[in-house]
Coordinates of C-alpha atoms in Angstrom, one line a residue:
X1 CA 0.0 0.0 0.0
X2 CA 1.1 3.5 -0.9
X3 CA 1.1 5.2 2.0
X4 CA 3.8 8.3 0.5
X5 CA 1.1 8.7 -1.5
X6 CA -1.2 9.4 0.4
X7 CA 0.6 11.6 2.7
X8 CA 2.0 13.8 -0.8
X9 CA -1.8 14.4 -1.4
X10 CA -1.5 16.3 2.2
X11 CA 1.7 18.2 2.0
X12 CA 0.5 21.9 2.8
X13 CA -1.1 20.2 5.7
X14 CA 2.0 18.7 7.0
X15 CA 3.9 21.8 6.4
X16 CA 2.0 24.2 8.6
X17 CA 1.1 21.6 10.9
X18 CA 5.0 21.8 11.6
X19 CA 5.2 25.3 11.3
X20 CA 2.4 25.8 14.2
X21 CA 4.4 23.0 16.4
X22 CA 7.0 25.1 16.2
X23 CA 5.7 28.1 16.9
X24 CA 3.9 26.4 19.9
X25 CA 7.1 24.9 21.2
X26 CA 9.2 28.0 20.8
X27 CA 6.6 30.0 23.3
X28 CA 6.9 27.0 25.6
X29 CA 10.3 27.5 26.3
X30 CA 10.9 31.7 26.3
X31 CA 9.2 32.0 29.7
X32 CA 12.0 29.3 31.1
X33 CA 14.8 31.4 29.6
X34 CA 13.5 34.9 30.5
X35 CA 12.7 33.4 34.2
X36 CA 16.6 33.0 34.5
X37 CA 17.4 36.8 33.2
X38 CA 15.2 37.4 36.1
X39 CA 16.9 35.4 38.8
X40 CA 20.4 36.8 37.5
X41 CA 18.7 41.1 37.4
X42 CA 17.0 40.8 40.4
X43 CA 19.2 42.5 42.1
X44 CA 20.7 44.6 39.5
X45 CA 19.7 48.7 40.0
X46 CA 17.1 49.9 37.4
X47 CA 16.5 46.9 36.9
X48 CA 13.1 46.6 34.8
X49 CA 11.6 43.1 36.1
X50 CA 8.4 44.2 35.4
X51 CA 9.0 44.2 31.9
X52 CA 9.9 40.5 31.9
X53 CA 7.3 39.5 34.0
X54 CA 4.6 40.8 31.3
X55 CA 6.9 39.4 28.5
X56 CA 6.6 35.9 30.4
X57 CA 2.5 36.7 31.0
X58 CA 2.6 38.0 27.5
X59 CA 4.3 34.6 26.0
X60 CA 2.2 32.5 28.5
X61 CA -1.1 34.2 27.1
X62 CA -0.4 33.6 23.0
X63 CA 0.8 30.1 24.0
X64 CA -2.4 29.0 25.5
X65 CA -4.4 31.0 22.9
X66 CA -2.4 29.0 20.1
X67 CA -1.8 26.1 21.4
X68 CA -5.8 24.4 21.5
X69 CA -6.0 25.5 18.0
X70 CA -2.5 24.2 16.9
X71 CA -4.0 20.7 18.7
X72 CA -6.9 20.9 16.8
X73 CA -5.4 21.5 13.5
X74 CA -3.0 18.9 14.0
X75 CA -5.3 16.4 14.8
X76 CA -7.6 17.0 12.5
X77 CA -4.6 16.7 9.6
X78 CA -4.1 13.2 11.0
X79 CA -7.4 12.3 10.8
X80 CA -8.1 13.2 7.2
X81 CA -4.8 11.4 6.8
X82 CA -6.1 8.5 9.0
X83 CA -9.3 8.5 7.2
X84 CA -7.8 7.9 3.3
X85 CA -5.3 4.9 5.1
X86 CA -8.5 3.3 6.6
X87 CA -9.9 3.2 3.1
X88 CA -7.2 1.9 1.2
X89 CA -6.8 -0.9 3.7
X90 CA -10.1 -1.8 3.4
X91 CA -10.7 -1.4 -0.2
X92 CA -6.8 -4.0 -0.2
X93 CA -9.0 -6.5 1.5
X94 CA -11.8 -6.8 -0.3
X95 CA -9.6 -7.3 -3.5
X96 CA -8.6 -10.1 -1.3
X97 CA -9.8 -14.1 -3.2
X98 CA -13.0 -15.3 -1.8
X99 CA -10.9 -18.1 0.1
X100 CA -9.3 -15.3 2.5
X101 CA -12.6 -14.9 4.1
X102 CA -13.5 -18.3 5.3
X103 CA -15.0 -18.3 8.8
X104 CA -12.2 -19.8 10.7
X105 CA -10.2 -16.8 9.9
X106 CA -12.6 -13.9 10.0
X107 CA -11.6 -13.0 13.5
X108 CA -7.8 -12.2 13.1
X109 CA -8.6 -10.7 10.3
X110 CA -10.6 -8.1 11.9
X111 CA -8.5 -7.6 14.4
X112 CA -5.3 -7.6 12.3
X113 CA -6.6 -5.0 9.8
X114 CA -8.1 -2.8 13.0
X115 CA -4.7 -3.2 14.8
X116 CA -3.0 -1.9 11.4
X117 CA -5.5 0.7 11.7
X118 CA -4.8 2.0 14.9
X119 CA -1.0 1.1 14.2
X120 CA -0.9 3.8 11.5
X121 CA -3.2 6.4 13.9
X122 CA -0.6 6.4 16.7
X123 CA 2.5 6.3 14.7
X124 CA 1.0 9.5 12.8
X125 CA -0.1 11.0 16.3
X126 CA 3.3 10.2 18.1
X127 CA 5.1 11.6 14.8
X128 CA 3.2 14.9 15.1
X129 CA 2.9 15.3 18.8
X130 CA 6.0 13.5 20.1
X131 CA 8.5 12.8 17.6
X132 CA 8.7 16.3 15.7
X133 CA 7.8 19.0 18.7
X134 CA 10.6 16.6 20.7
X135 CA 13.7 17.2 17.9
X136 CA 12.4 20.5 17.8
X137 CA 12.6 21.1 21.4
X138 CA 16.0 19.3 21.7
X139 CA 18.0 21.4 19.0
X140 CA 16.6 25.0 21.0
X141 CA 17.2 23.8 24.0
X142 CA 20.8 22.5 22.6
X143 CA 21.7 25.7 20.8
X144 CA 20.7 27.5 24.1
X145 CA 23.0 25.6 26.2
X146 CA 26.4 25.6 23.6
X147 CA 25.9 29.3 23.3
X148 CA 25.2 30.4 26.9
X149 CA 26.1 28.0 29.1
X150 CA 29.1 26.8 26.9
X151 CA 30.3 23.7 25.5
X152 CA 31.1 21.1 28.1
X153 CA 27.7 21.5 29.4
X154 CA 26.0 21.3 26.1
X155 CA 29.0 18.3 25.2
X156 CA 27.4 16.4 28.3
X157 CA 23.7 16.8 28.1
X158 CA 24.6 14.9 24.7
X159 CA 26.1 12.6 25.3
X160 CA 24.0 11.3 28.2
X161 CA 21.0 11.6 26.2
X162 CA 22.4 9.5 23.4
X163 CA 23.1 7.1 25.7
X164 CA 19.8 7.2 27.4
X165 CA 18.0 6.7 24.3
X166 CA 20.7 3.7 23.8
X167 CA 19.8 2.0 26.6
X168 CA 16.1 2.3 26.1
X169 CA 15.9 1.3 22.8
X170 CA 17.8 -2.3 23.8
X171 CA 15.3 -2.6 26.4
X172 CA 12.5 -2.0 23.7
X173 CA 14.3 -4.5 21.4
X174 CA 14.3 -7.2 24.2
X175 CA 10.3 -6.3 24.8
X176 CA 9.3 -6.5 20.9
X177 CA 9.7 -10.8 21.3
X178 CA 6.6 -10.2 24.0
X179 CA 4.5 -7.9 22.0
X180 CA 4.8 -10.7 18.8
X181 CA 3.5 -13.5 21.5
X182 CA 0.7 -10.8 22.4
X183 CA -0.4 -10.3 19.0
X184 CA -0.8 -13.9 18.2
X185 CA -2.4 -14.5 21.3
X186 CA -4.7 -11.9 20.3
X187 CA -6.1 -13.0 16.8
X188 CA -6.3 -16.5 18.3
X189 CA -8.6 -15.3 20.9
X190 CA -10.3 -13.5 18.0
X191 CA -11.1 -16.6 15.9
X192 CA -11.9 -18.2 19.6
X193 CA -14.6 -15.2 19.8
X194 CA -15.7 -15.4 16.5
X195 CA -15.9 -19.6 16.0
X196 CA -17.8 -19.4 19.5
X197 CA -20.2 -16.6 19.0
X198 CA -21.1 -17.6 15.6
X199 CA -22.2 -20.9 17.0
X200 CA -23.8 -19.0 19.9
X201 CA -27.5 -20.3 19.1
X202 CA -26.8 -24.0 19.3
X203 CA -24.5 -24.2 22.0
X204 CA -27.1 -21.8 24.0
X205 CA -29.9 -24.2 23.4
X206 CA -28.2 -27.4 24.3
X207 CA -26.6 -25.9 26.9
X208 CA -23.3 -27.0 26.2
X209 CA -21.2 -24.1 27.1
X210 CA -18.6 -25.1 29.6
X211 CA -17.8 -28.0 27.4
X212 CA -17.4 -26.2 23.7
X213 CA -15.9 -23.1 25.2
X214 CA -12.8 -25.3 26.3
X215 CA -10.3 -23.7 23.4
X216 CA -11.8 -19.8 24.1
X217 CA -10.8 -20.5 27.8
X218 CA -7.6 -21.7 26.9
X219 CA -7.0 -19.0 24.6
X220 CA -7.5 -16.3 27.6
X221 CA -5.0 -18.0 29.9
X222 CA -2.8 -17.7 27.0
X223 CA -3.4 -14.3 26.4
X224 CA -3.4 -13.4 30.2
X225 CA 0.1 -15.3 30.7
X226 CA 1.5 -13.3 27.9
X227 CA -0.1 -9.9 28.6
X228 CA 1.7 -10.1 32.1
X229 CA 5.2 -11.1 30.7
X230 CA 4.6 -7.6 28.3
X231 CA 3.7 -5.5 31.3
X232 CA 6.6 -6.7 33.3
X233 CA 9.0 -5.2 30.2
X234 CA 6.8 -2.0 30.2
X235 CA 7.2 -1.5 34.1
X236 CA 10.9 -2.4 33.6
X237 CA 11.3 0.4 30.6
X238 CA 9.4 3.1 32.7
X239 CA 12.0 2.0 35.8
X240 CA 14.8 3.1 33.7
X241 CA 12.5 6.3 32.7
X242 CA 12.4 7.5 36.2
X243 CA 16.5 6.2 36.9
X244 CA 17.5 8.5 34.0
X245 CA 15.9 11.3 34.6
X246 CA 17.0 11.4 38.7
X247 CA 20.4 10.8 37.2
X248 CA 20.6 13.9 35.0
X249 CA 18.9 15.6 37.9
X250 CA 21.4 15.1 40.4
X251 CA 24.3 15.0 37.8
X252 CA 23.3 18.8 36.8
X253 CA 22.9 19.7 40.2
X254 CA 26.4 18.7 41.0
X255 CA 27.7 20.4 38.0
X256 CA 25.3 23.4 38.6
X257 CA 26.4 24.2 42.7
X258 CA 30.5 23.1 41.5
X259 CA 30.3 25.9 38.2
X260 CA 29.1 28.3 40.6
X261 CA 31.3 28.1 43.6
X262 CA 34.0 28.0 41.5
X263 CA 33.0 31.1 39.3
X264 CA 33.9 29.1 35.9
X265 CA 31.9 29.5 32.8
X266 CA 30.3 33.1 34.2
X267 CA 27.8 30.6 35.8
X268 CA 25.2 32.3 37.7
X269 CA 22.6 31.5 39.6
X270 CA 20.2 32.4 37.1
X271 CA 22.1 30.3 34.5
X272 CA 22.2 27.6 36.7
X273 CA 17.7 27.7 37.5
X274 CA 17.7 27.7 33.6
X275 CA 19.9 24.2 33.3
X276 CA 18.4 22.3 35.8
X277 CA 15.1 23.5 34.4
X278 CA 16.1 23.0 30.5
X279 CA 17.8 19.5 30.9
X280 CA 15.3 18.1 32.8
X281 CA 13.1 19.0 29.5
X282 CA 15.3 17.8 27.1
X283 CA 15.5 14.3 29.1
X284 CA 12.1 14.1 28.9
X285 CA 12.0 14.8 25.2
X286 CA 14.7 12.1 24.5
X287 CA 12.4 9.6 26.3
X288 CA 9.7 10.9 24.3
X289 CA 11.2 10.4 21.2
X290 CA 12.3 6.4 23.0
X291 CA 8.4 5.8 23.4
X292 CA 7.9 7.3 19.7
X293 CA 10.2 4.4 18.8
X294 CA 8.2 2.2 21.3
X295 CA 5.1 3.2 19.1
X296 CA 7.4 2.7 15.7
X297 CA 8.8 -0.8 16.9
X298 CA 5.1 -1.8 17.5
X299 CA 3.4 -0.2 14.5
X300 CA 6.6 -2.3 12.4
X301 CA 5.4 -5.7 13.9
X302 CA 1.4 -4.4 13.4
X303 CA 2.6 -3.6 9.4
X304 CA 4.4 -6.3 8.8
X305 CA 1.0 -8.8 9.9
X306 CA -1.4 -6.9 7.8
X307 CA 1.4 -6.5 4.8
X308 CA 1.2 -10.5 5.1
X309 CA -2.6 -10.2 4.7
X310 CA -2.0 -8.4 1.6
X311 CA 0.5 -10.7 0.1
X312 CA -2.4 -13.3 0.2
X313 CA -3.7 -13.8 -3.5
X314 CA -6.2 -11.1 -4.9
X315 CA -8.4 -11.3 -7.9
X316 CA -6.8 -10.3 -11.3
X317 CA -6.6 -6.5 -12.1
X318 CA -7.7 -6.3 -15.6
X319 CA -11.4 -6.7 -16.9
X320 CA -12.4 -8.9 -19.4
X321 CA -16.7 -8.5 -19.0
X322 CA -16.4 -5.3 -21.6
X323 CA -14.3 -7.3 -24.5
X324 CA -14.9 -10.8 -24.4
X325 CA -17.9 -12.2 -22.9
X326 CA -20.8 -12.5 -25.1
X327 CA -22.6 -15.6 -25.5
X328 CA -22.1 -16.6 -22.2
X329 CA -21.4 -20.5 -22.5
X330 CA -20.6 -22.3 -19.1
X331 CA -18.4 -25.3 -19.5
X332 CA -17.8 -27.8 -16.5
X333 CA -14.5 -30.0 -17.4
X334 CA -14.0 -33.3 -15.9
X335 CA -12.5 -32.7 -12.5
X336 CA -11.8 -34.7 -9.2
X337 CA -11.9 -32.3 -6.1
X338 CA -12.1 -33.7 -2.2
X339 CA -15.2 -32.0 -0.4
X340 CA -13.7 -33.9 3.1
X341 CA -10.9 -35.7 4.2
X342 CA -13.1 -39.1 3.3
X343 CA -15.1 -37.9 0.0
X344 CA -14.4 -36.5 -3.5
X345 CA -16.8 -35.2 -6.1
X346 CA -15.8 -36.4 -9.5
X347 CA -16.8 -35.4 -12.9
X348 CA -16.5 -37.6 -15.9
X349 CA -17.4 -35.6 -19.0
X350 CA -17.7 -32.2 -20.2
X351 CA -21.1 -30.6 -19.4
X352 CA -21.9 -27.5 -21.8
X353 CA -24.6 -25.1 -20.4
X354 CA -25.8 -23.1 -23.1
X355 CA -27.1 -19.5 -22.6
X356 CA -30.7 -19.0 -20.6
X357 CA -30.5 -23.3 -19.5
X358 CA -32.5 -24.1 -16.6
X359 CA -30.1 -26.3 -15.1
X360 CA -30.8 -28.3 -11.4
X361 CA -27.8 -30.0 -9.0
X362 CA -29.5 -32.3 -7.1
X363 CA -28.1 -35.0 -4.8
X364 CA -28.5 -36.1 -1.2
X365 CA -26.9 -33.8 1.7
X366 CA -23.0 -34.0 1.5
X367 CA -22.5 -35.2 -2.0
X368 CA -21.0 -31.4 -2.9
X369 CA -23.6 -29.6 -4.2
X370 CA -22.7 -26.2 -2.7
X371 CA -19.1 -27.1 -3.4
X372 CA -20.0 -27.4 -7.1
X373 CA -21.8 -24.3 -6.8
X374 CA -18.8 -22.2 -5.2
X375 CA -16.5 -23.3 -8.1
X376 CA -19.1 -22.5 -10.7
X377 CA -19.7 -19.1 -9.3
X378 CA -15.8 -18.5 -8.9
X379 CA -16.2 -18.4 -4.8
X380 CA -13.9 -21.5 -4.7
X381 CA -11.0 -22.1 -7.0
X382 CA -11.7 -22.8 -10.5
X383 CA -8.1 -24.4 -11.7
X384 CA -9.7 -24.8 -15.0
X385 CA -12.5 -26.5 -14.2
X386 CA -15.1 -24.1 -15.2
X387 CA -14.9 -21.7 -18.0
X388 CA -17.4 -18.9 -19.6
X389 CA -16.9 -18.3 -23.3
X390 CA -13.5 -20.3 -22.8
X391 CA -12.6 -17.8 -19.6
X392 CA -11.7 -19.8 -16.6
X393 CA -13.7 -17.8 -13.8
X394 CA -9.8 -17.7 -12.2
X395 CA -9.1 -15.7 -14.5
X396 CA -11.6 -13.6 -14.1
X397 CA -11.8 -10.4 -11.9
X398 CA -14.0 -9.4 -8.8
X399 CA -15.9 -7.4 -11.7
X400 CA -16.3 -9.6 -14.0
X401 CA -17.8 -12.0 -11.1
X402 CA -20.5 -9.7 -10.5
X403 CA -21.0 -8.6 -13.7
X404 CA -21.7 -12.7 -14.7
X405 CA -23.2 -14.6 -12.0
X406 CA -25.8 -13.2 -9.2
X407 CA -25.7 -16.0 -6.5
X408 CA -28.7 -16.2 -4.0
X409 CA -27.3 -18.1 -1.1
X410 CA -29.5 -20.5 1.2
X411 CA -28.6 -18.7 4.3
X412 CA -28.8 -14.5 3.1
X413 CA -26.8 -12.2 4.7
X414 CA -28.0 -8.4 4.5
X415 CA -26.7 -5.2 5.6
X416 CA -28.5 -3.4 8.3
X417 CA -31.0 0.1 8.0
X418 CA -33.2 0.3 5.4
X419 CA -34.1 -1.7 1.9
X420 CA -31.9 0.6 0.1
X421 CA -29.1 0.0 1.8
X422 CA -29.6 -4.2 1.6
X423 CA -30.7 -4.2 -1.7
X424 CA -28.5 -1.2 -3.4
X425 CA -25.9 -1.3 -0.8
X426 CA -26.8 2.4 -0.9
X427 CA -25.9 3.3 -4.3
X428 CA -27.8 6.3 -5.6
X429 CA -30.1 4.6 -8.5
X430 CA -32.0 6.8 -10.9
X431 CA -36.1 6.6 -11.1
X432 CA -35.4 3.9 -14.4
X433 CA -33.8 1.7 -12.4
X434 CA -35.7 1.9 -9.0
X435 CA -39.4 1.9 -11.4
X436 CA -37.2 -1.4 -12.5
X437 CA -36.6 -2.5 -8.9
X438 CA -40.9 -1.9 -7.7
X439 CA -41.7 -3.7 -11.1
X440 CA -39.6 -7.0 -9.8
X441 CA -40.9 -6.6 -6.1
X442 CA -44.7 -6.5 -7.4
X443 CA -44.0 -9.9 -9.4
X444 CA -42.6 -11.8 -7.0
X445 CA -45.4 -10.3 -4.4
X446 CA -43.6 -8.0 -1.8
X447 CA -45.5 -4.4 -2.0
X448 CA -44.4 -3.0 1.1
X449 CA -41.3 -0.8 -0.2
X450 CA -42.4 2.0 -0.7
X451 CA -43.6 2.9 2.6
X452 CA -40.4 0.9 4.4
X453 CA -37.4 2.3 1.6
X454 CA -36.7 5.1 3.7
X455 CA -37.3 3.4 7.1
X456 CA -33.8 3.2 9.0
X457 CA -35.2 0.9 11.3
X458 CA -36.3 -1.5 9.1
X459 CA -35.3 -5.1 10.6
X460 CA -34.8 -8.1 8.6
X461 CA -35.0 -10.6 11.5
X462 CA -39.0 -9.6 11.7
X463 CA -39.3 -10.7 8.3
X464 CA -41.0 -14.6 8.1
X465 CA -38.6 -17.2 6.0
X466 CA -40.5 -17.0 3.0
X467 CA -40.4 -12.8 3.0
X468 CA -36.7 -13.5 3.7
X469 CA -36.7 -15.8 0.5
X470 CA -38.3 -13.0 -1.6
X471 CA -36.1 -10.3 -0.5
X472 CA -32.9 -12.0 -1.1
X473 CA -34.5 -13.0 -5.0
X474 CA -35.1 -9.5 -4.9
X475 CA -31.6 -8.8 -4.5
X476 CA -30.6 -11.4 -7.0
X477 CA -32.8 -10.7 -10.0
X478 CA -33.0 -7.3 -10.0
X479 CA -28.8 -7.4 -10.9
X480 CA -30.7 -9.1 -14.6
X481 CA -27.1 -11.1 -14.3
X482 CA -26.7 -13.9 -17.7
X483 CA -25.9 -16.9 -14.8
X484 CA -28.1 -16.7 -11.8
X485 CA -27.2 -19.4 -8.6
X486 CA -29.4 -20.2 -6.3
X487 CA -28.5 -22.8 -3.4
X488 CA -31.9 -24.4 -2.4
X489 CA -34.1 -21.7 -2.5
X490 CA -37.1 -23.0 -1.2
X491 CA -35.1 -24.7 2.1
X492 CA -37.1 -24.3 5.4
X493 CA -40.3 -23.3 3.4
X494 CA -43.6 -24.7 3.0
X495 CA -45.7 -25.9 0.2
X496 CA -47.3 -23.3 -1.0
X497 CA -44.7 -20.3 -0.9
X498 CA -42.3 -23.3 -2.2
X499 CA -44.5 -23.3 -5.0
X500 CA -44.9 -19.1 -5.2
X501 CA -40.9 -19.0 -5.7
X502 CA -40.4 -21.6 -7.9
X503 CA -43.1 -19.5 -10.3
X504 CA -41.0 -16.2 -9.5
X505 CA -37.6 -18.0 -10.8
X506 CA -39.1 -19.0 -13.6
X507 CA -41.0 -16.1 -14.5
X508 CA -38.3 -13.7 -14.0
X509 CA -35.3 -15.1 -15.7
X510 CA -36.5 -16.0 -19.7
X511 CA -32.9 -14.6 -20.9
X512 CA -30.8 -15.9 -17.8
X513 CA -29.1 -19.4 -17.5
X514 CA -30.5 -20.5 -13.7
X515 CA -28.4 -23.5 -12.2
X516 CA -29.9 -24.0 -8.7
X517 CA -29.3 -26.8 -6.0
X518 CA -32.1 -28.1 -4.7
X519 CA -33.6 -30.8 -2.9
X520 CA -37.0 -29.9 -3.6
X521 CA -38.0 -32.3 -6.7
X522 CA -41.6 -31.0 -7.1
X523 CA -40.5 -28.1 -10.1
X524 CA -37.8 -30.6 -11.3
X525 CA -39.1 -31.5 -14.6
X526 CA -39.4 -27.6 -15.5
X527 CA -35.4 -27.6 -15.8
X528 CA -33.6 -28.4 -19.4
X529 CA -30.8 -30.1 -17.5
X530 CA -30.3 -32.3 -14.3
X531 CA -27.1 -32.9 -12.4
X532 CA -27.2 -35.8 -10.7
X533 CA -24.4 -36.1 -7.6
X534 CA -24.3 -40.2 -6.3
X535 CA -21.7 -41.3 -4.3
X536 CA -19.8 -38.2 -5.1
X537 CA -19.6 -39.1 -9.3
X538 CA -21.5 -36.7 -11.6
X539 CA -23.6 -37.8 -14.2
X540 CA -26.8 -35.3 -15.8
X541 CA -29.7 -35.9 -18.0
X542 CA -30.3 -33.2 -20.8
X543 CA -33.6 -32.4 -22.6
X544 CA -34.7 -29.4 -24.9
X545 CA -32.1 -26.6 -26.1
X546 CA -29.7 -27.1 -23.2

């Protein structure tokens, strides 16, 4: 992902967003150096200290007028900036091959691509708020300190904060093995969550929870043991925190009270109120800029596990619907492909399925129906086993899928709010094409759009089966896609709305090819073709055109 590009399209941003940090930062530290003139004039005759005091008020006044509105801007910068990454990961995933999102690995994938998420929000925030006001602060207060105070001073303050930030970062490197056996511990216990709760229903109602939630348990001892190992390295880090900065404390004292007595440097007193006060800052910038790399050694392990997510395969990039496809001929090739560890579904011959076929897959439970139907509709691998117009559907992009096949599943999924949104996915549709979508609705006999289209409460779990049945058909027909799948359509419903949807599939789709999996024989001999699935071999009876 290119993330330089996104931050070029935000330059001016950046720019003034560094301009105002240092403008906030340079306030921040006059009334600490003016302080000092005071403490060396105080006693001097005609001495003006009311003049500094209002130039300290004065300083002290812009900086908290600016300083919100600096915050603001900033933030708001990262945000926007925050808000294009989020997209482009998203949009990366869902170029991602149907196979990425299997169940089993839905929940570390949500948490991986909302941990690379966050990854790049506090890198960004720590870059802006830490990282760049930190340098800034550490090259005034430097130049201060070599000019003034003189070079030793300055000579030492650097040194010990190199080798501050030396020490830290080797304590950092020995905590990054911990944060790794965090993470995995983390989208473990996310598939855990999301294998359990998906399940939720059946292990509720046969009360069967202490039994199936054995891995979800283990997984939070795991993650327990190794969040406690990491929070022993993060205590340990903020130990040497607080041991560094007593150490430059008391060091600059001693250096502070032994410049002084011995008159070297023209150390005063005032000098000496501005070093303690200035090094004691710049410390605390330099472990700043350590827990910046803290935030930069995390978000590196965060990138590198959603980088692997993107390495996964993805659909191909160039489009062939526009150029090639025109007669729309399906061809299944013989093929042998396991469905379990114990059974394979085998296909002898070549089956040709001509445009607009009415073609049925029909077999007891298990023989690979569905599986037939996901490497038709290019969900599972094709690997040459089906073609359109001599295209194998691998070959074929996420576009062209769509633009092809319309796939009604047994089980519908729909977004929430209203009909709109589930049935458009809330793309703006002109008055043709929604007098298109009322026109399908009336003929397959749901008439209660119009008043529920703009309802953002609508809720799809009131709906009855068969309502559910006619949605998702809805959904399915009103794409007018050359291949519709359907995978049993009438499951779970009775007689007579069985019969009211076959008559809608039939009805609707004159100039589509239908393949459906059913188990429902009663509309069987309406279909040009049947495939037949026996003991896991293939064999199909043809009749009319097909």
């Amino acid at each position: 992902m290119q993330i330089n590009d996104i931050l070029y399209r935000f330059k001016k941003s950046i720019f003034i967003s560094i301009l105002l940090i240092i403008v906030i930062k340079t306030l921040f530290l006059m009334p600490t150096i003016i302080l000092g003139n005071i403490v060396d004039k105080i006693n001097v005759k005609n001495y003006d200290v009311e003049f500094d005091v209002i130039k300290i008020v004065f300083l002290v006044f812009i900086y908290s007028l600016i300083s919100p509105f600096s915050a603001k801007y900033v933030s708001n910068t990262i945000q926007k900036i925050i808000y294009k990454i989020s997209i482009k990961l998203t949009d990366e995933i869902f170029k991602k091959d149907f196979d990425f999102f299997k169940n089993s690995n839905i929940g570390s994938i949500i948490r991986q691509t909302e941990r690379g998420i966050i990854s790049y929000e506090k890198i960004l925030t720590y870059v802006f708020n830490v990282v760049i006001p930190s340098l800034i602060i550490f090259f005034i207060i430097g130049f201060y300190i070599f000019f003034k105070l003189g070079f030793s001073l300055y000579l030492y303050c650097l040194l010990f904060s190199f080798f501050s930030f030396f020490i830290i970062l080797k304590t950092i490197a020995i905590r990054r093995k911990h944060i790794n056996n965090l993470n995995d511990s983390e989208d473990h216990l996310s598939d855990c969550f999301a294998e359990t709760f998906m399940s939720a229903k059946t292990i509720k109602y046969n009360n069967i929870f202490e039994k199936s939630s054995s891995l979800l348990k283990k997984s939070y001892k795991s993650y327990g043991f190794n969040s406690s190992n990491l929070l022993f390295y993060t205590e340990f880090l903020n130990v040497i925190h607080v041991v560094i900065i007593n150490l430059l404390s008391i060091s600059i004292i001693i250096f502070g009270i032994y410049f002084f007595k011995n008159n070297l440097y023209n150390f005063t007193l005032g000098n000496f109120v501005v070093l303690l006060s200035l090094s004691g800052i710049m410390i605390s910038n330099v472990i700043s800029l350590t827990e910046s790399y803290k935030e930069y050694d995390q978000f590196k392990i965060d990138k590198k596990r959603i980088d692997g997510l993107y390495s996964l395969p993805k659909f191909k990039k160039h489009d062939l619907t526009d150029n090639i496809f025109s007669e729309y001929k399906l061809l299944i090739h013989p093929f042998e492909r396991k469905i379990s560890p114990q059974k394979s579904i085998v296909n002898n011959s070549l089956i040709e399925v001509n445009f607009g076929s009415k073609v049925a897959i029909v077999g007891e439970t298990g023989e690979g129906k569905s599986t037939l139907l996901n490497i038709i509709s290019g969900l599972d691998k094709s690997n040459g086993i089906v073609t359109v117009d001599n295209i194998d559907t691998d070959n074929m992009t996420m576009r062209d899928i769509s633009n092809i096949f319309s796939f009604s599943f047994q089980f519908p999924e729909f977004l929430t709010g209203n009909i709109k949104r589930s049935i458009f996915f809330d793309i703006d549709v002109d008055s043709k094409y929604f007098n298109k979508f009322k026109k399908i609705a009336s003929s397959i006999g749901i008439n209660f759009f119009e008043k529920s289209i703009l309802d953002d409460n609508f809720n799809f779990k009131n709906l009855s089966g068969g309502e559910i049945k006619r949605i998702d058909l809805l959904r399915t027909f009103f794409k007018g896609s050359p291949i519709i799948i359907l995978d049993e359509p009438t499951s779970s419903l009775d007689m007579d709305i069985s019969s009211s949807i076959w008559d809608i599939i039939f009805s609707n789709n004159q100039n589509s090819t239908i393949i459906c999996a059913t188990h429902d024989l009663s509309k069987i001999d309406e279909f040009d073709m049947i495939i037949y699935i026996n003991d896991g071999v293939i064999d199909i009876t043809k009749k009319g055109n097909c």
